Amino acid sequence: MISRRSRTAPLLFALAASLALAPGPVALAAPPDPVPAEDPLVPGIVGGGRAEYPMDTPDQVLPPLQEDEGGVAVPEPERQVDELVEYLPRSAVGAACTARTGTHQRRVERLLGLPVDGRQSVADCRAVRAFQVREGIKPAVGYAGPVTWARAELLAARKNLDPGRRCPVKKYAVACVDLDRQLMWVRKGKKVTYPVVNMRSGRPGYATRTGWHTVYWRHKDHWSSIYGTPMPYAQFFSGGQAFHAVYGQLATPGGSRGCVNLSHRDARKLWDVLRKGDRVYIWGKRPGS
């Protein structure tokens, strides 16, 4: 009886001989590089920007209680609260002109009239950095992040407010909320009664509801009874979702919990424009949500 070892030995010798006669060493396929962990976006200036903190009621379907929701004046914002501090990948902080492709690269390229390919180039970096210097965005390193995109979108809208004619023109006042561009304004007929401003809508899982709504309750010194945090100049239009001020930047990597966040200055001005019963029309989708 021939053993298994005696049968396989000639095959092993033949394999060894063929390897020895091969023109070069046999290279084994290298394992793929591990996928690097996502480089989180952080304020590009140490101590700059403001952390997002929960200012919205968690139940965005039901309206607020309207009882014991404040009674004291909400605090005024600190100085330099509206400073434009761009968010960068942590590894790019401190770079003179980053070669990294920004999170809003393609959108910024389109708005600045650059070749739209979604990839950062030397020319792109210089053009984006020049725009950041001109608009006071810090640090000016050419990274097309959320702050740079929001500013470019706002400037474009001041020249062409509603290119898709998405917001209905009515005889009565309509607060127009464009989730695609993260902008809002108010118009009555053909007259714009509240100029276009940046805003922040709901993050994934907390989408700002689209369609027609009505301002049903206004509370100037509103406090969230659940979080114990201020929601100044709150104007509720759909359950727990409202226009209200926040104490920090709007163009952050994440979104709100459903509310339409405004800067303190813009929310204060909107308070004097809208009234109870005014209509709100919301369309689109927040980028990345």
Short mmCIF file of C-alpha atoms in Angstrom, two decimals:
data_model
loop_
_atom_site.label_atom_id
_atom_site.label_comp_id
_atom_site.label_asym_id
_atom_site.label_seq_id
_atom_site.Cartn_x
_atom_site.Cartn_y
_atom_site.Cartn_z
CA MET A 1 0.00 0.00 0.00
CA ILE A 2 1.43 3.36 -1.00
CA SER A 3 1.17 5.98 1.74
CA ARG A 4 -0.23 9.48 1.12
CA ARG A 5 3.20 10.90 1.96
CA SER A 6 4.91 8.79 -0.75
CA ARG A 7 2.33 9.90 -3.34
CA THR A 8 2.62 13.64 -2.60
CA ALA A 9 6.43 13.75 -2.25
CA PRO A 10 7.11 13.78 -6.04
CA LEU A 11 4.65 16.60 -6.48
CA LEU A 12 6.39 18.69 -3.84
CA PHE A 13 9.79 18.08 -5.47
CA ALA A 14 8.38 19.10 -8.86
CA LEU A 15 6.93 22.30 -7.41
CA ALA A 16 10.21 23.16 -5.74
CA ALA A 17 12.10 22.60 -8.99
CA SER A 18 9.78 24.83 -10.97
CA LEU A 19 10.19 27.60 -8.43
CA ALA A 20 13.97 27.29 -8.56
CA LEU A 21 13.95 27.64 -12.37
CA ALA A 22 11.62 30.65 -12.32
CA PRO A 23 13.16 33.91 -13.63
CA GLY A 24 12.65 35.73 -10.39
CA PRO A 25 11.17 35.43 -6.93
CA VAL A 26 7.48 34.78 -6.68
CA ALA A 27 5.79 37.83 -5.14
CA LEU A 28 2.82 37.19 -2.93
CA ALA A 29 -0.06 39.69 -3.12
CA ALA A 30 0.36 42.29 -0.39
CA PRO A 31 -2.59 42.75 1.91
CA PRO A 32 -4.56 45.92 1.20
CA ASP A 33 -3.73 48.99 3.24
CA PRO A 34 -6.03 49.42 6.18
CA VAL A 35 -8.73 52.01 5.63
CA PRO A 36 -7.66 55.06 7.65
CA ALA A 37 -10.00 56.30 10.31
CA GLU A 38 -12.07 59.30 9.26
CA ASP A 39 -10.21 62.53 9.91
CA PRO A 40 -12.71 64.57 11.94
CA LEU A 41 -13.40 68.20 11.12
CA VAL A 42 -12.39 70.63 13.85
CA PRO A 43 -12.22 74.44 14.06
CA GLY A 44 -9.12 75.54 12.16
CA ILE A 45 -8.19 78.00 14.90
CA VAL A 46 -7.61 76.77 18.43
CA GLY A 47 -10.43 78.14 20.54
CA GLY A 48 -12.28 79.37 17.46
CA GLY A 49 -15.82 78.55 16.49
CA ARG A 50 -18.31 77.23 18.97
CA ALA A 51 -19.25 73.68 19.79
CA GLU A 52 -22.76 72.69 18.78
CA TYR A 53 -24.85 72.07 21.83
CA PRO A 54 -28.43 70.86 21.98
CA MET A 55 -30.82 73.79 22.01
CA ASP A 56 -33.85 72.08 20.52
CA THR A 57 -36.51 70.03 22.19
CA PRO A 58 -35.99 66.33 21.39
CA ASP A 59 -39.60 65.64 20.47
CA GLN A 60 -39.94 67.44 17.14
CA VAL A 61 -43.51 66.26 16.56
CA LEU A 62 -45.29 67.70 19.57
CA PRO A 63 -45.36 71.45 20.27
CA PRO A 64 -43.63 72.78 23.38
CA LEU A 65 -45.58 72.87 26.61
CA GLN A 66 -45.81 76.69 26.53
CA GLU A 67 -45.77 76.65 30.31
CA ASP A 68 -42.73 77.22 32.48
CA GLU A 69 -40.69 77.78 29.33
CA GLY A 70 -38.65 80.69 30.59
CA GLY A 71 -39.89 83.87 32.16
CA VAL A 72 -36.43 85.49 32.21
CA ALA A 73 -34.52 87.22 29.47
CA VAL A 74 -32.21 84.98 27.46
CA PRO A 75 -28.53 85.97 27.54
CA GLU A 76 -26.99 88.22 24.93
CA PRO A 77 -24.35 86.64 22.71
CA GLU A 78 -20.67 87.10 23.47
CA ARG A 79 -18.48 89.26 21.31
CA GLN A 80 -17.08 87.72 18.12
CA VAL A 81 -19.73 85.02 18.22
CA ASP A 82 -20.26 85.44 14.47
CA GLU A 83 -16.56 85.10 13.62
CA LEU A 84 -16.14 82.86 10.55
CA VAL A 85 -13.85 79.98 11.53
CA GLU A 86 -13.56 77.22 8.96
CA TYR A 87 -13.66 73.54 9.94
CA LEU A 88 -10.67 71.50 8.73
CA PRO A 89 -9.55 67.90 8.97
CA ARG A 90 -7.54 67.61 12.17
CA SER A 91 -4.45 66.64 10.19
CA ALA A 92 -4.68 69.80 8.04
CA VAL A 93 -4.73 72.32 10.89
CA GLY A 94 -1.72 74.61 10.59
CA ALA A 95 -1.16 73.98 6.87
CA ALA A 96 -0.27 76.99 4.72
CA CYS A 97 -2.37 75.90 1.74
CA THR A 98 -3.85 72.47 2.15
CA ALA A 99 -3.86 69.95 -0.68
CA ARG A 100 -6.85 68.23 0.89
CA THR A 101 -10.11 68.11 -1.03
CA GLY A 102 -12.76 69.89 1.01
CA THR A 103 -16.10 68.48 2.09
CA HIS A 104 -17.86 71.01 -0.17
CA GLN A 105 -15.24 71.10 -2.92
CA ARG A 106 -17.55 70.71 -5.90
CA ARG A 107 -20.08 73.26 -4.63
CA VAL A 108 -17.38 75.85 -3.90
CA GLU A 109 -15.78 75.28 -7.30
CA ARG A 110 -19.12 75.96 -8.99
CA LEU A 111 -19.81 79.09 -6.95
CA LEU A 112 -16.33 80.53 -7.50
CA GLY A 113 -16.32 79.80 -11.22
CA LEU A 114 -13.56 77.18 -11.04
CA PRO A 115 -13.36 73.97 -13.09
CA VAL A 116 -15.88 71.67 -11.38
CA ASP A 117 -14.27 68.28 -10.84
CA GLY A 118 -14.52 67.86 -7.07
CA ARG A 119 -10.75 67.55 -6.68
CA GLN A 120 -8.41 70.06 -5.08
CA SER A 121 -5.65 71.49 -7.27
CA VAL A 122 -3.00 74.13 -6.69
CA ALA A 123 -5.10 76.63 -8.63
CA ASP A 124 -8.21 75.69 -6.62
CA CYS A 125 -6.37 76.14 -3.35
CA ARG A 126 -5.14 79.59 -4.32
CA ALA A 127 -8.58 80.71 -5.51
CA VAL A 128 -10.37 79.39 -2.43
CA ARG A 129 -7.76 80.94 -0.14
CA ALA A 130 -8.13 84.32 -1.89
CA PHE A 131 -11.90 84.12 -1.34
CA GLN A 132 -11.39 83.26 2.33
CA VAL A 133 -9.04 86.22 2.81
CA ARG A 134 -11.51 88.56 1.14
CA GLU A 135 -14.44 87.33 3.26
CA GLY A 136 -12.57 87.16 6.56
CA ILE A 137 -12.76 83.37 6.90
CA LYS A 138 -10.06 81.96 9.17
CA PRO A 139 -7.75 80.21 8.67
CA ALA A 140 -7.37 81.04 4.98
CA VAL A 141 -5.76 77.78 3.83
CA GLY A 142 -7.83 76.99 0.75
CA TYR A 143 -9.88 74.18 2.28
CA ALA A 144 -13.44 74.20 0.90
CA GLY A 145 -15.28 73.42 4.12
CA PRO A 146 -18.79 74.21 5.36
CA VAL A 147 -18.07 77.83 6.31
CA THR A 148 -16.52 78.71 2.94
CA TRP A 149 -19.41 77.03 1.12
CA ALA A 150 -22.07 78.80 3.23
CA ARG A 151 -20.52 82.21 2.61
CA ALA A 152 -20.18 81.62 -1.14
CA GLU A 153 -23.78 80.38 -1.33
CA LEU A 154 -25.04 83.49 0.48
CA LEU A 155 -23.16 85.88 -1.81
CA ALA A 156 -24.49 84.08 -4.89
CA ALA A 157 -28.06 84.25 -3.54
CA ARG A 158 -27.79 88.00 -3.04
CA LYS A 159 -27.33 88.27 -6.81
CA ASN A 160 -29.81 85.56 -7.80
CA LEU A 161 -32.14 84.85 -4.90
CA ASP A 162 -34.30 81.99 -6.16
CA PRO A 163 -32.97 80.71 -9.50
CA GLY A 164 -35.23 77.65 -9.46
CA ARG A 165 -38.29 79.67 -8.42
CA ARG A 166 -38.90 77.16 -5.67
CA CYS A 167 -40.58 79.51 -3.20
CA PRO A 168 -44.21 80.34 -4.11
CA VAL A 169 -45.02 84.01 -4.67
CA LYS A 170 -48.14 84.89 -2.67
CA LYS A 171 -49.95 88.08 -1.71
CA TYR A 172 -49.27 87.26 1.92
CA ALA A 173 -45.90 86.90 3.68
CA VAL A 174 -44.04 83.62 3.11
CA ALA A 175 -40.89 82.60 4.98
CA CYS A 176 -38.88 80.73 2.34
CA VAL A 177 -36.50 78.03 3.63
CA ASP A 178 -34.12 76.46 1.10
CA LEU A 179 -32.57 73.34 2.65
CA ASP A 180 -30.42 72.66 -0.43
CA ARG A 181 -28.51 75.92 -0.02
CA GLN A 182 -29.13 76.35 3.74
CA LEU A 183 -30.66 79.79 3.20
CA MET A 184 -33.89 81.54 4.18
CA TRP A 185 -35.68 84.80 3.42
CA VAL A 186 -39.18 86.30 3.60
CA ARG A 187 -41.16 87.72 0.72
CA LYS A 188 -44.62 89.21 0.27
CA GLY A 189 -45.64 89.16 -3.33
CA LYS A 190 -42.61 90.22 -5.34
CA LYS A 191 -41.14 92.24 -2.47
CA VAL A 192 -38.47 90.68 -0.25
CA THR A 193 -39.25 91.88 3.28
CA TYR A 194 -36.42 89.99 4.97
CA PRO A 195 -33.18 89.57 2.98
CA VAL A 196 -31.57 86.18 2.46
CA VAL A 197 -29.44 84.86 5.34
CA ASN A 198 -27.58 81.68 6.21
CA MET A 199 -29.35 79.16 8.42
CA ARG A 200 -28.86 75.61 9.71
CA SER A 201 -31.47 72.86 9.41
CA GLY A 202 -31.85 69.35 10.81
CA ARG A 203 -29.08 66.78 10.84
CA PRO A 204 -29.62 63.13 9.79
CA GLY A 205 -32.40 61.64 11.88
CA TYR A 206 -33.77 65.09 12.77
CA ALA A 207 -34.83 66.41 9.36
CA THR A 208 -36.57 69.76 9.16
CA ARG A 209 -40.02 69.02 7.80
CA THR A 210 -40.66 70.25 4.27
CA GLY A 211 -43.85 71.70 2.79
CA TRP A 212 -46.25 74.33 4.04
CA HIS A 213 -46.36 75.34 7.72
CA THR A 214 -47.76 78.19 9.81
CA VAL A 215 -46.16 80.20 12.61
CA TYR A 216 -48.42 79.19 15.48
CA TRP A 217 -46.50 80.40 18.57
CA ARG A 218 -43.79 82.96 19.22
CA HIS A 219 -41.71 83.18 22.39
CA LYS A 220 -38.97 85.78 22.51
CA ASP A 221 -37.23 84.50 25.66
CA HIS A 222 -37.80 80.81 25.12
CA TRP A 223 -35.90 78.22 27.16
CA SER A 224 -36.01 74.52 26.50
CA SER A 225 -37.55 72.97 29.60
CA ILE A 226 -35.89 69.65 28.73
CA TYR A 227 -32.32 70.78 28.10
CA GLY A 228 -32.39 73.96 30.18
CA THR A 229 -30.85 75.92 27.31
CA PRO A 230 -32.00 79.13 25.62
CA MET A 231 -33.78 79.30 22.26
CA PRO A 232 -34.00 83.09 21.76
CA TYR A 233 -36.59 84.61 19.45
CA ALA A 234 -38.30 81.25 18.93
CA GLN A 235 -41.05 81.18 16.32
CA PHE A 236 -42.61 77.70 16.16
CA PHE A 237 -44.05 76.54 12.85
CA SER A 238 -44.30 72.70 13.05
CA GLY A 239 -44.57 70.86 16.35
CA GLY A 240 -41.30 71.42 18.17
CA GLN A 241 -39.54 72.91 15.13
CA ALA A 242 -38.96 76.64 15.13
CA PHE A 243 -36.88 79.50 13.85
CA HIS A 244 -34.58 80.54 16.68
CA ALA A 245 -31.16 81.97 17.46
CA VAL A 246 -28.07 80.02 18.43
CA TYR A 247 -24.90 81.26 20.12
CA GLY A 248 -22.33 80.15 17.59
CA GLN A 249 -21.56 79.45 13.97
CA LEU A 250 -24.28 78.09 11.72
CA ALA A 251 -22.10 76.47 9.06
CA THR A 252 -20.96 73.51 11.15
CA PRO A 253 -20.34 69.90 10.06
CA GLY A 254 -23.55 68.77 11.74
CA GLY A 255 -27.05 70.23 11.71
CA SER A 256 -29.74 71.11 14.21
CA ARG A 257 -32.27 68.75 15.74
CA GLY A 258 -34.92 69.90 13.32
CA CYS A 259 -35.18 73.61 14.03
CA VAL A 260 -34.10 76.32 11.61
CA ASN A 261 -31.17 77.89 13.43
CA LEU A 262 -30.23 81.52 12.79
CA SER A 263 -27.54 83.81 14.08
CA HIS A 264 -28.61 85.89 17.07
CA ARG A 265 -28.61 89.05 14.94
CA ASP A 266 -30.68 87.49 12.15
CA ALA A 267 -33.17 85.84 14.53
CA ARG A 268 -33.73 89.17 16.27
CA LYS A 269 -34.48 90.86 12.94
CA LEU A 270 -36.79 88.02 11.85
CA TRP A 271 -38.75 88.49 15.08
CA ASP A 272 -39.80 91.94 13.87
CA VAL A 273 -40.82 90.62 10.42
CA LEU A 274 -42.91 87.50 11.05
CA ARG A 275 -46.19 87.37 12.93
CA LYS A 276 -48.38 84.60 14.29
CA GLY A 277 -50.28 83.06 11.37
CA ASP A 278 -47.62 83.80 8.76
CA ARG A 279 -46.84 80.98 6.38
CA VAL A 280 -43.59 79.04 6.03
CA TYR A 281 -42.58 77.06 2.96
CA ILE A 282 -39.64 74.61 3.17
CA TRP A 283 -38.11 72.56 0.36
CA GLY A 284 -34.98 70.58 -0.52
CA LYS A 285 -32.59 68.57 1.61
CA ARG A 286 -29.63 69.54 3.75
CA PRO A 287 -26.40 68.41 2.04
CA GLY A 288 -25.08 65.30 3.73
CA SER A 289 -28.34 64.53 5.55
#
